[in-house]
JSON list of C-alpha atoms in Angstrom, two decimals:
[
{"chain": "A", "resi": 186, "resn": "MET", "atom": "CA", "xyz": [98.42, 139.95, 135.83]},
{"chain": "A", "resi": 187, "resn": "ASN", "atom": "CA", "xyz": [97.82, 141.60, 132.45]},
{"chain": "A", "resi": 188, "resn": "TRP", "atom": "CA", "xyz": [100.81, 139.74, 131.03]},
{"chain": "A", "resi": 189, "resn": "SER", "atom": "CA", "xyz": [99.34, 136.53, 132.40]},
{"chain": "A", "resi": 190, "resn": "ARG", "atom": "CA", "xyz": [96.01, 137.16, 130.68]},
{"chain": "A", "resi": 191, "resn": "THR", "atom": "CA", "xyz": [97.73, 138.04, 127.40]},
{"chain": "A", "resi": 192, "resn": "HIS", "atom": "CA", "xyz": [99.94, 134.96, 127.63]},
{"chain": "A", "resi": 193, "resn": "ARG", "atom": "CA", "xyz": [96.91, 132.75, 128.31]},
{"chain": "A", "resi": 194, "resn": "TRP", "atom": "CA", "xyz": [95.01, 134.32, 125.39]},
{"chain": "A", "resi": 195, "resn": "LYS", "atom": "CA", "xyz": [97.88, 133.70, 122.96]},
{"chain": "A", "resi": 196, "resn": "LEU", "atom": "CA", "xyz": [98.15, 130.06, 124.04]},
{"chain": "A", "resi": 197, "resn": "THR", "atom": "CA", "xyz": [94.39, 129.62, 123.69]},
{"chain": "A", "resi": 198, "resn": "GLU", "atom": "CA", "xyz": [94.58, 131.05, 120.16]},
{"chain": "A", "resi": 199, "resn": "TRP", "atom": "CA", "xyz": [96.98, 128.27, 119.17]},
{"chain": "A", "resi": 200, "resn": "HIS", "atom": "CA", "xyz": [94.91, 125.61, 120.95]},
{"chain": "A", "resi": 201, "resn": "PRO", "atom": "CA", "xyz": [92.85, 124.30, 117.96]},
{"chain": "A", "resi": 202, "resn": "TRP", "atom": "CA", "xyz": [95.92, 124.00, 115.73]},
{"chain": "A", "resi": 203, "resn": "VAL", "atom": "CA", "xyz": [97.94, 122.18, 118.37]},
{"chain": "A", "resi": 204, "resn": "LEU", "atom": "CA", "xyz": [95.06, 119.75, 118.97]},
{"chain": "A", "resi": 205, "resn": "LYS", "atom": "CA", "xyz": [94.70, 119.04, 115.25]},
{"chain": "A", "resi": 206, "resn": "GLY", "atom": "CA", "xyz": [98.45, 118.57, 114.84]},
{"chain": "A", "resi": 207, "resn": "ALA", "atom": "CA", "xyz": [98.66, 116.28, 117.86]},
{"chain": "A", "resi": 208, "resn": "ALA", "atom": "CA", "xyz": [95.73, 114.22, 116.56]},
{"chain": "A", "resi": 209, "resn": "VAL", "atom": "CA", "xyz": [97.34, 113.81, 113.11]},
{"chain": "A", "resi": 210, "resn": "ILE", "atom": "CA", "xyz": [100.70, 112.79, 114.60]},
{"chain": "A", "resi": 211, "resn": "HIS", "atom": "CA", "xyz": [99.01, 110.39, 117.01]},
{"chain": "A", "resi": 212, "resn": "VAL", "atom": "CA", "xyz": [97.00, 108.73, 114.23]},
{"chain": "A", "resi": 213, "resn": "ALA", "atom": "CA", "xyz": [100.17, 108.43, 112.12]},
{"chain": "A", "resi": 214, "resn": "ALA", "atom": "CA", "xyz": [101.98, 106.79, 115.04]},
{"chain": "A", "resi": 215, "resn": "LEU", "atom": "CA", "xyz": [99.11, 104.35, 115.57]},
{"chain": "A", "resi": 216, "resn": "THR", "atom": "CA", "xyz": [99.16, 103.52, 111.85]},
{"chain": "A", "resi": 217, "resn": "LEU", "atom": "CA", "xyz": [102.90, 102.84, 111.89]},
{"chain": "A", "resi": 218, "resn": "MET", "atom": "CA", "xyz": [102.41, 100.69, 114.97]},
{"chain": "A", "resi": 219, "resn": "GLY", "atom": "CA", "xyz": [99.81, 98.62, 113.17]},
{"chain": "A", "resi": 220, "resn": "VAL", "atom": "CA", "xyz": [101.99, 98.24, 110.08]},
{"chain": "A", "resi": 221, "resn": "TYR", "atom": "CA", "xyz": [105.47, 97.79, 111.54]},
{"chain": "A", "resi": 222, "resn": "LEU", "atom": "CA", "xyz": [105.56, 97.52, 115.34]},
{"chain": "A", "resi": 223, "resn": "THR", "atom": "CA", "xyz": [103.10, 94.68, 115.84]},
{"chain": "A", "resi": 224, "resn": "GLY", "atom": "CA", "xyz": [105.82, 92.31, 114.64]},
{"chain": "A", "resi": 225, "resn": "THR", "atom": "CA", "xyz": [108.05, 93.45, 117.51]},
{"chain": "A", "resi": 226, "resn": "PHE", "atom": "CA", "xyz": [105.48, 92.20, 120.04]},
{"chain": "A", "resi": 227, "resn": "ARG", "atom": "CA", "xyz": [104.14, 88.99, 118.46]},
{"chain": "A", "resi": 228, "resn": "GLY", "atom": "CA", "xyz": [105.66, 85.53, 118.23]},
{"chain": "A", "resi": 229, "resn": "THR", "atom": "CA", "xyz": [108.49, 83.86, 120.07]},
{"chain": "A", "resi": 230, "resn": "GLN", "atom": "CA", "xyz": [111.44, 85.79, 121.40]},
{"chain": "A", "resi": 231, "resn": "MET", "atom": "CA", "xyz": [113.61, 84.66, 118.47]},
{"chain": "A", "resi": 232, "resn": "GLU", "atom": "CA", "xyz": [110.93, 85.60, 115.93]},
{"chain": "A", "resi": 233, "resn": "ARG", "atom": "CA", "xyz": [110.65, 89.06, 117.47]},
{"chain": "A", "resi": 234, "resn": "MET", "atom": "CA", "xyz": [114.41, 89.65, 117.44]},
{"chain": "A", "resi": 235, "resn": "TYR", "atom": "CA", "xyz": [114.63, 88.44, 113.85]},
{"chain": "A", "resi": 236, "resn": "TYR", "atom": "CA", "xyz": [111.81, 90.81, 112.83]},
{"chain": "A", "resi": 237, "resn": "ILE", "atom": "CA", "xyz": [113.45, 93.79, 114.58]},
{"chain": "A", "resi": 238, "resn": "ALA", "atom": "CA", "xyz": [116.83, 93.05, 112.96]},
{"chain": "A", "resi": 239, "resn": "GLU", "atom": "CA", "xyz": [115.28, 92.65, 109.50]},
{"chain": "A", "resi": 240, "resn": "HIS", "atom": "CA", "xyz": [113.11, 95.79, 109.72]},
{"chain": "A", "resi": 241, "resn": "GLU", "atom": "CA", "xyz": [115.48, 98.02, 111.67]},
{"chain": "A", "resi": 242, "resn": "THR", "atom": "CA", "xyz": [114.82, 101.22, 109.68]},
{"chain": "A", "resi": 243, "resn": "ALA", "atom": "CA", "xyz": [111.03, 100.88, 109.76]},
{"chain": "A", "resi": 244, "resn": "VAL", "atom": "CA", "xyz": [111.09, 100.04, 113.46]},
{"chain": "A", "resi": 245, "resn": "PHE", "atom": "CA", "xyz": [113.37, 103.02, 114.16]},
{"chain": "A", "resi": 246, "resn": "TRP", "atom": "CA", "xyz": [111.09, 105.57, 112.48]},
{"chain": "A", "resi": 247, "resn": "SER", "atom": "CA", "xyz": [107.95, 104.00, 113.91]},
{"chain": "A", "resi": 248, "resn": "TRP", "atom": "CA", "xyz": [109.28, 104.50, 117.44]},
{"chain": "A", "resi": 249, "resn": "ALA", "atom": "CA", "xyz": [110.45, 108.00, 116.45]},
{"chain": "A", "resi": 250, "resn": "SER", "atom": "CA", "xyz": [106.87, 108.81, 115.45]},
{"chain": "A", "resi": 251, "resn": "TRP", "atom": "CA", "xyz": [105.78, 107.84, 118.97]},
{"chain": "A", "resi": 252, "resn": "MET", "atom": "CA", "xyz": [108.28, 110.30, 120.42]},
{"chain": "A", "resi": 253, "resn": "PHE", "atom": "CA", "xyz": [106.77, 113.08, 118.30]},
{"chain": "A", "resi": 254, "resn": "ALA", "atom": "CA", "xyz": [103.27, 111.96, 119.32]},
{"chain": "A", "resi": 255, "resn": "THR", "atom": "CA", "xyz": [104.25, 112.10, 123.00]},
{"chain": "A", "resi": 256, "resn": "LEU", "atom": "CA", "xyz": [105.70, 115.60, 122.61]},
{"chain": "A", "resi": 257, "resn": "ALA", "atom": "CA", "xyz": [102.65, 116.78, 120.66]},
{"chain": "A", "resi": 258, "resn": "ILE", "atom": "CA", "xyz": [100.08, 115.53, 123.17]},
{"chain": "A", "resi": 259, "resn": "THR", "atom": "CA", "xyz": [102.17, 116.95, 126.03]},
{"chain": "A", "resi": 260, "resn": "LEU", "atom": "CA", "xyz": [102.11, 120.37, 124.34]},
{"chain": "A", "resi": 261, "resn": "ALA", "atom": "CA", "xyz": [98.35, 120.03, 123.81]},
{"chain": "A", "resi": 262, "resn": "PHE", "atom": "CA", "xyz": [97.87, 119.12, 127.47]},
{"chain": "A", "resi": 263, "resn": "TYR", "atom": "CA", "xyz": [99.95, 122.13, 128.58]},
{"chain": "A", "resi": 264, "resn": "ILE", "atom": "CA", "xyz": [98.02, 124.58, 126.40]},
{"chain": "A", "resi": 265, "resn": "TRP", "atom": "CA", "xyz": [94.73, 123.11, 127.56]},
{"chain": "A", "resi": 266, "resn": "LEU", "atom": "CA", "xyz": [95.71, 123.50, 131.23]},
{"chain": "A", "resi": 267, "resn": "SER", "atom": "CA", "xyz": [96.83, 127.09, 130.63]},
{"chain": "A", "resi": 268, "resn": "GLY", "atom": "CA", "xyz": [93.26, 128.02, 129.71]},
{"chain": "A", "resi": 269, "resn": "PHE", "atom": "CA", "xyz": [92.01, 127.53, 133.27]},
{"chain": "A", "resi": 270, "resn": "HIS", "atom": "CA", "xyz": [91.78, 130.35, 135.79]},
{"chain": "A", "resi": 271, "resn": "SER", "atom": "CA", "xyz": [94.97, 131.24, 137.65]},
{"chain": "A", "resi": 272, "resn": "MET", "atom": "CA", "xyz": [93.38, 130.24, 140.98]},
{"chain": "A", "resi": 273, "resn": "TYR", "atom": "CA", "xyz": [93.84, 126.60, 139.90]},
{"chain": "A", "resi": 274, "resn": "ARG", "atom": "CA", "xyz": [97.47, 127.11, 138.88]},
{"chain": "A", "resi": 275, "resn": "PRO", "atom": "CA", "xyz": [99.22, 125.31, 141.81]},
{"chain": "A", "resi": 276, "resn": "VAL", "atom": "CA", "xyz": [97.11, 122.17, 141.35]},
{"chain": "A", "resi": 277, "resn": "LEU", "atom": "CA", "xyz": [97.42, 122.21, 137.56]},
{"chain": "A", "resi": 278, "resn": "GLN", "atom": "CA", "xyz": [101.19, 122.77, 137.74]},
{"chain": "A", "resi": 279, "resn": "MET", "atom": "CA", "xyz": [101.40, 119.61, 139.84]},
{"chain": "A", "resi": 280, "resn": "ALA", "atom": "CA", "xyz": [99.29, 117.77, 137.26]},
{"chain": "A", "resi": 281, "resn": "LEU", "atom": "CA", "xyz": [101.54, 119.04, 134.46]},
{"chain": "A", "resi": 282, "resn": "LEU", "atom": "CA", "xyz": [104.70, 117.99, 136.32]},
{"chain": "A", "resi": 283, "resn": "ILE", "atom": "CA", "xyz": [103.35, 114.46, 136.81]},
{"chain": "A", "resi": 284, "resn": "TRP", "atom": "CA", "xyz": [102.42, 114.33, 133.11]},
{"chain": "A", "resi": 285, "resn": "ILE", "atom": "CA", "xyz": [105.90, 115.49, 132.04]},
{"chain": "A", "resi": 286, "resn": "ILE", "atom": "CA", "xyz": [107.53, 112.81, 134.22]},
{"chain": "A", "resi": 287, "resn": "GLY", "atom": "CA", "xyz": [105.42, 110.19, 132.46]},
{"chain": "A", "resi": 288, "resn": "ALA", "atom": "CA", "xyz": [106.16, 111.66, 129.02]},
{"chain": "A", "resi": 289, "resn": "ALA", "atom": "CA", "xyz": [109.91, 111.78, 129.71]},
{"chain": "A", "resi": 290, "resn": "THR", "atom": "CA", "xyz": [109.83, 108.11, 130.72]},
{"chain": "A", "resi": 291, "resn": "GLU", "atom": "CA", "xyz": [107.92, 107.25, 127.55]},
{"chain": "A", "resi": 292, "resn": "ILE", "atom": "CA", "xyz": [110.44, 109.10, 125.38]},
{"chain": "A", "resi": 293, "resn": "LEU", "atom": "CA", "xyz": [113.29, 107.26, 127.13]},
{"chain": "A", "resi": 294, "resn": "HIS", "atom": "CA", "xyz": [111.44, 104.01, 126.41]},
{"chain": "A", "resi": 295, "resn": "ASP", "atom": "CA", "xyz": [111.19, 104.91, 122.72]},
{"chain": "A", "resi": 296, "resn": "LEU", "atom": "CA", "xyz": [114.89, 105.82, 122.53]},
{"chain": "A", "resi": 297, "resn": "ILE", "atom": "CA", "xyz": [115.80, 102.42, 123.98]},
{"chain": "A", "resi": 298, "resn": "GLN", "atom": "CA", "xyz": [113.50, 100.73, 121.47]},
{"chain": "A", "resi": 299, "resn": "MET", "atom": "CA", "xyz": [115.20, 102.68, 118.67]},
{"chain": "A", "resi": 300, "resn": "THR", "atom": "CA", "xyz": [118.80, 101.95, 119.70]},
{"chain": "A", "resi": 301, "resn": "ILE", "atom": "CA", "xyz": [119.52, 99.25, 122.27]},
{"chain": "A", "resi": 302, "resn": "ILE", "atom": "CA", "xyz": [116.86, 96.70, 121.28]},
{"chain": "A", "resi": 303, "resn": "PRO", "atom": "CA", "xyz": [117.76, 96.64, 117.53]},
{"chain": "A", "resi": 304, "resn": "ALA", "atom": "CA", "xyz": [121.48, 96.37, 118.38]},
{"chain": "A", "resi": 305, "resn": "LEU", "atom": "CA", "xyz": [120.77, 93.52, 120.80]},
{"chain": "A", "resi": 306, "resn": "SER", "atom": "CA", "xyz": [118.57, 91.76, 118.23]},
{"chain": "A", "resi": 307, "resn": "GLU", "atom": "CA", "xyz": [121.19, 92.04, 115.50]},
{"chain": "A", "resi": 308, "resn": "LEU", "atom": "CA", "xyz": [123.90, 90.76, 117.84]},
{"chain": "A", "resi": 309, "resn": "PHE", "atom": "CA", "xyz": [121.72, 87.78, 118.75]},
{"chain": "A", "resi": 310, "resn": "MET", "atom": "CA", "xyz": [121.21, 86.96, 115.08]},
{"chain": "A", "resi": 311, "resn": "GLN", "atom": "CA", "xyz": [124.99, 86.90, 114.61]},
{"chain": "A", "resi": 312, "resn": "MET", "atom": "CA", "xyz": [125.89, 85.11, 117.85]},
{"chain": "A", "resi": 313, "resn": "PRO", "atom": "CA", "xyz": [122.87, 83.37, 119.41]},
{"chain": "A", "resi": 314, "resn": "SER", "atom": "CA", "xyz": [123.33, 82.63, 123.10]},
{"chain": "A", "resi": 315, "resn": "PRO", "atom": "CA", "xyz": [121.17, 82.12, 126.20]},
{"chain": "A", "resi": 316, "resn": "GLU", "atom": "CA", "xyz": [122.85, 85.16, 127.79]},
{"chain": "A", "resi": 317, "resn": "LEU", "atom": "CA", "xyz": [121.77, 87.51, 124.98]},
{"chain": "A", "resi": 318, "resn": "ALA", "atom": "CA", "xyz": [118.27, 86.03, 125.04]},
{"chain": "A", "resi": 319, "resn": "GLY", "atom": "CA", "xyz": [118.17, 86.69, 128.77]},
{"chain": "A", "resi": 320, "resn": "HIS", "atom": "CA", "xyz": [119.28, 90.29, 128.25]},
{"chain": "A", "resi": 321, "resn": "PHE", "atom": "CA", "xyz": [116.56, 90.79, 125.64]},
{"chain": "A", "resi": 322, "resn": "ASN", "atom": "CA", "xyz": [113.93, 89.36, 127.98]},
{"chain": "A", "resi": 323, "resn": "ALA", "atom": "CA", "xyz": [115.10, 91.58, 130.86]},
{"chain": "A", "resi": 324, "resn": "TRP", "atom": "CA", "xyz": [114.96, 94.71, 128.67]},
{"chain": "A", "resi": 325, "resn": "ASP", "atom": "CA", "xyz": [111.56, 93.65, 127.37]},
{"chain": "A", "resi": 326, "resn": "ARG", "atom": "CA", "xyz": [110.05, 93.37, 130.84]},
{"chain": "A", "resi": 327, "resn": "LEU", "atom": "CA", "xyz": [111.59, 96.68, 131.91]},
{"chain": "A", "resi": 328, "resn": "LEU", "atom": "CA", "xyz": [110.26, 98.50, 128.84]},
{"chain": "A", "resi": 329, "resn": "ILE", "atom": "CA", "xyz": [106.75, 97.14, 129.35]},
{"chain": "A", "resi": 330, "resn": "ARG", "atom": "CA", "xyz": [106.77, 98.49, 132.90]},
{"chain": "A", "resi": 331, "resn": "MET", "atom": "CA", "xyz": [108.28, 101.83, 131.87]},
{"chain": "A", "resi": 332, "resn": "THR", "atom": "CA", "xyz": [105.57, 102.84, 129.45]},
{"chain": "A", "resi": 333, "resn": "GLY", "atom": "CA", "xyz": [102.75, 100.39, 130.13]},
{"chain": "A", "resi": 334, "resn": "VAL", "atom": "CA", "xyz": [102.73, 100.90, 133.89]},
{"chain": "A", "resi": 335, "resn": "PHE", "atom": "CA", "xyz": [104.70, 103.98, 134.97]},
{"chain": "A", "resi": 336, "resn": "SER", "atom": "CA", "xyz": [104.02, 106.42, 132.11]},
{"chain": "A", "resi": 337, "resn": "ASN", "atom": "CA", "xyz": [100.36, 105.54, 131.83]},
{"chain": "A", "resi": 338, "resn": "THR", "atom": "CA", "xyz": [99.89, 105.79, 135.59]},
{"chain": "A", "resi": 339, "resn": "CYS", "atom": "CA", "xyz": [101.42, 109.28, 135.47]},
{"chain": "A", "resi": 340, "resn": "TYR", "atom": "CA", "xyz": [99.08, 110.27, 132.62]},
{"chain": "A", "resi": 341, "resn": "ALA", "atom": "CA", "xyz": [96.07, 108.90, 134.49]},
{"chain": "A", "resi": 342, "resn": "ILE", "atom": "CA", "xyz": [96.91, 110.65, 137.78]},
{"chain": "A", "resi": 343, "resn": "SER", "atom": "CA", "xyz": [97.58, 113.92, 135.96]},
{"chain": "A", "resi": 344, "resn": "GLY", "atom": "CA", "xyz": [94.34, 113.61, 134.01]},
{"chain": "A", "resi": 345, "resn": "LEU", "atom": "CA", "xyz": [92.32, 112.79, 137.13]},
{"chain": "A", "resi": 346, "resn": "ILE", "atom": "CA", "xyz": [93.75, 115.83, 138.93]},
{"chain": "A", "resi": 347, "resn": "SER", "atom": "CA", "xyz": [92.75, 118.07, 136.02]},
{"chain": "A", "resi": 348, "resn": "THR", "atom": "CA", "xyz": [89.33, 116.39, 135.99]},
{"chain": "A", "resi": 349, "resn": "GLY", "atom": "CA", "xyz": [88.86, 117.43, 139.61]},
{"chain": "A", "resi": 350, "resn": "VAL", "atom": "CA", "xyz": [89.51, 121.01, 138.52]},
{"chain": "A", "resi": 351, "resn": "MET", "atom": "CA", "xyz": [86.96, 120.61, 135.74]},
{"chain": "A", "resi": 352, "resn": "PHE", "atom": "CA", "xyz": [84.27, 119.61, 138.20]},
{"chain": "A", "resi": 353, "resn": "GLN", "atom": "CA", "xyz": [85.05, 122.80, 140.15]},
{"chain": "A", "resi": 354, "resn": "ASN", "atom": "CA", "xyz": [84.93, 124.97, 137.02]},
{"chain": "A", "resi": 355, "resn": "LYS", "atom": "CA", "xyz": [81.43, 126.21, 136.21]},
{"chain": "A", "resi": 356, "resn": "ARG", "atom": "CA", "xyz": [82.40, 126.88, 132.58]},
{"chain": "A", "resi": 357, "resn": "VAL", "atom": "CA", "xyz": [82.82, 123.14, 131.98]},
{"chain": "A", "resi": 358, "resn": "SER", "atom": "CA", "xyz": [79.71, 120.97, 131.82]},
{"chain": "A", "resi": 359, "resn": "ASN", "atom": "CA", "xyz": [79.38, 117.92, 134.04]},
{"chain": "A", "resi": 360, "resn": "GLY", "atom": "CA", "xyz": [79.07, 115.81, 130.90]},
{"chain": "A", "resi": 361, "resn": "LEU", "atom": "CA", "xyz": [82.52, 116.82, 129.65]},
{"chain": "A", "resi": 362, "resn": "ALA", "atom": "CA", "xyz": [83.99, 116.40, 133.13]},
{"chain": "A", "resi": 363, "resn": "GLY", "atom": "CA", "xyz": [82.43, 112.94, 133.31]},
{"chain": "A", "resi": 364, "resn": "TRP", "atom": "CA", "xyz": [83.89, 112.05, 129.90]},
{"chain": "A", "resi": 365, "resn": "SER", "atom": "CA", "xyz": [87.29, 113.17, 131.18]},
{"chain": "A", "resi": 366, "resn": "LEU", "atom": "CA", "xyz": [86.88, 110.95, 134.23]},
{"chain": "A", "resi": 367, "resn": "PHE", "atom": "CA", "xyz": [86.06, 108.02, 131.95]},
{"chain": "A", "resi": 368, "resn": "ILE", "atom": "CA", "xyz": [89.11, 108.56, 129.71]},
{"chain": "A", "resi": 369, "resn": "TRP", "atom": "CA", "xyz": [91.62, 108.72, 132.55]},
{"chain": "A", "resi": 370, "resn": "ALA", "atom": "CA", "xyz": [89.98, 105.83, 134.39]},
{"chain": "A", "resi": 371, "resn": "VAL", "atom": "CA", "xyz": [90.46, 103.70, 131.26]},
{"chain": "A", "resi": 372, "resn": "VAL", "atom": "CA", "xyz": [94.13, 104.72, 131.06]},
{"chain": "A", "resi": 373, "resn": "LEU", "atom": "CA", "xyz": [94.63, 103.87, 134.75]},
{"chain": "A", "resi": 374, "resn": "LEU", "atom": "CA", "xyz": [92.90, 100.50, 134.37]},
{"chain": "A", "resi": 375, "resn": "GLY", "atom": "CA", "xyz": [95.13, 99.80, 131.37]},
{"chain": "A", "resi": 376, "resn": "ALA", "atom": "CA", "xyz": [98.22, 100.52, 133.46]},
{"chain": "A", "resi": 377, "resn": "LEU", "atom": "CA", "xyz": [96.98, 98.25, 136.25]},
{"chain": "A", "resi": 378, "resn": "PHE", "atom": "CA", "xyz": [96.25, 95.49, 133.74]},
{"chain": "A", "resi": 379, "resn": "VAL", "atom": "CA", "xyz": [99.76, 95.72, 132.26]},
{"chain": "A", "resi": 380, "resn": "SER", "atom": "CA", "xyz": [101.29, 95.57, 135.74]},
{"chain": "A", "resi": 381, "resn": "TRP", "atom": "CA", "xyz": [99.33, 92.38, 136.36]},
{"chain": "A", "resi": 382, "resn": "VAL", "atom": "CA", "xyz": [99.85, 90.44, 133.11]},
{"chain": "A", "resi": 383, "resn": "GLU", "atom": "CA", "xyz": [103.01, 92.18, 131.79]},
{"chain": "A", "resi": 384, "resn": "VAL", "atom": "CA", "xyz": [101.88, 92.50, 128.18]},
{"chain": "A", "resi": 385, "resn": "PRO", "atom": "CA", "xyz": [102.14, 95.67, 126.05]},
{"chain": "A", "resi": 386, "resn": "LEU", "atom": "CA", "xyz": [98.86, 97.54, 125.59]},
{"chain": "A", "resi": 387, "resn": "ARG", "atom": "CA", "xyz": [100.26, 100.64, 123.93]},
{"chain": "A", "resi": 388, "resn": "GLY", "atom": "CA", "xyz": [97.73, 100.73, 121.12]},
{"chain": "A", "resi": 389, "resn": "PHE", "atom": "CA", "xyz": [94.76, 100.43, 123.48]},
{"chain": "A", "resi": 390, "resn": "VAL", "atom": "CA", "xyz": [96.00, 103.11, 125.87]},
{"chain": "A", "resi": 391, "resn": "SER", "atom": "CA", "xyz": [97.06, 105.37, 122.98]},
{"chain": "A", "resi": 392, "resn": "ILE", "atom": "CA", "xyz": [93.56, 105.26, 121.51]},
{"chain": "A", "resi": 393, "resn": "SER", "atom": "CA", "xyz": [92.26, 106.32, 124.92]},
{"chain": "A", "resi": 394, "resn": "LEU", "atom": "CA", "xyz": [94.74, 109.22, 124.96]},
{"chain": "A", "resi": 395, "resn": "LEU", "atom": "CA", "xyz": [93.67, 110.13, 121.44]},
{"chain": "A", "resi": 396, "resn": "LEU", "atom": "CA", "xyz": [90.12, 110.59, 122.76]},
{"chain": "A", "resi": 397, "resn": "PHE", "atom": "CA", "xyz": [91.54, 113.35, 124.96]},
{"chain": "A", "resi": 398, "resn": "LEU", "atom": "CA", "xyz": [92.23, 115.60, 121.96]},
{"chain": "A", "resi": 399, "resn": "PRO", "atom": "CA", "xyz": [88.72, 116.30, 120.62]},
{"chain": "A", "resi": 400, "resn": "TRP", "atom": "CA", "xyz": [87.41, 116.32, 124.20]},
{"chain": "A", "resi": 401, "resn": "ALA", "atom": "CA", "xyz": [89.99, 118.96, 125.16]},
{"chain": "A", "resi": 402, "resn": "GLY", "atom": "CA", "xyz": [88.86, 121.03, 122.20]},
{"chain": "A", "resi": 403, "resn": "MET", "atom": "CA", "xyz": [85.32, 121.09, 123.59]},
{"chain": "A", "resi": 404, "resn": "ALA", "atom": "CA", "xyz": [86.38, 121.56, 127.21]},
{"chain": "A", "resi": 405, "resn": "LYS", "atom": "CA", "xyz": [88.85, 124.42, 126.77]}
]
């Protein structure tokens, strides 16, 4: 028990620095998305593949920044959860597991965007064919569902579970718990919207996740 308290105290000590680092990485990833990745979503299928093939290095590192952002916010979420009383541990461990499943799927999505999609785009530029266009379209729809639907649903469910713990914790005000409920409800609605229209909303959902960082700093 003493080790548990000491471990929790050490994690809490690092909490502000992890939150700041995660926020900086997340903002950098959003900036790179606005500069480089918007071209991978806009226009016709051929225009998108041409853009990806022509800007392969920039696209690669932009998606890599999203992997770092995912890892950073996952670490921040873990440290934030560790600050709660041990009586909530079973529920919070379940929330963390669901979050990690979503984060792992998002990282897999980014790896595919960094490797398979550029290779497929370059091959299409060299040898255009309906078959390659069909493969690109199939990957595109799968990737939208991976991160836009599955990952974000995992984040929302995990966040809502932790919000339930917040409402039970007297140290956390109802205002902060209500703000938490709002954030994760927005993420869940974003996932439901993507599942309906099948369009990427990564920037919108990511801004919602970014709101989690300063809120977690107040709610720790």
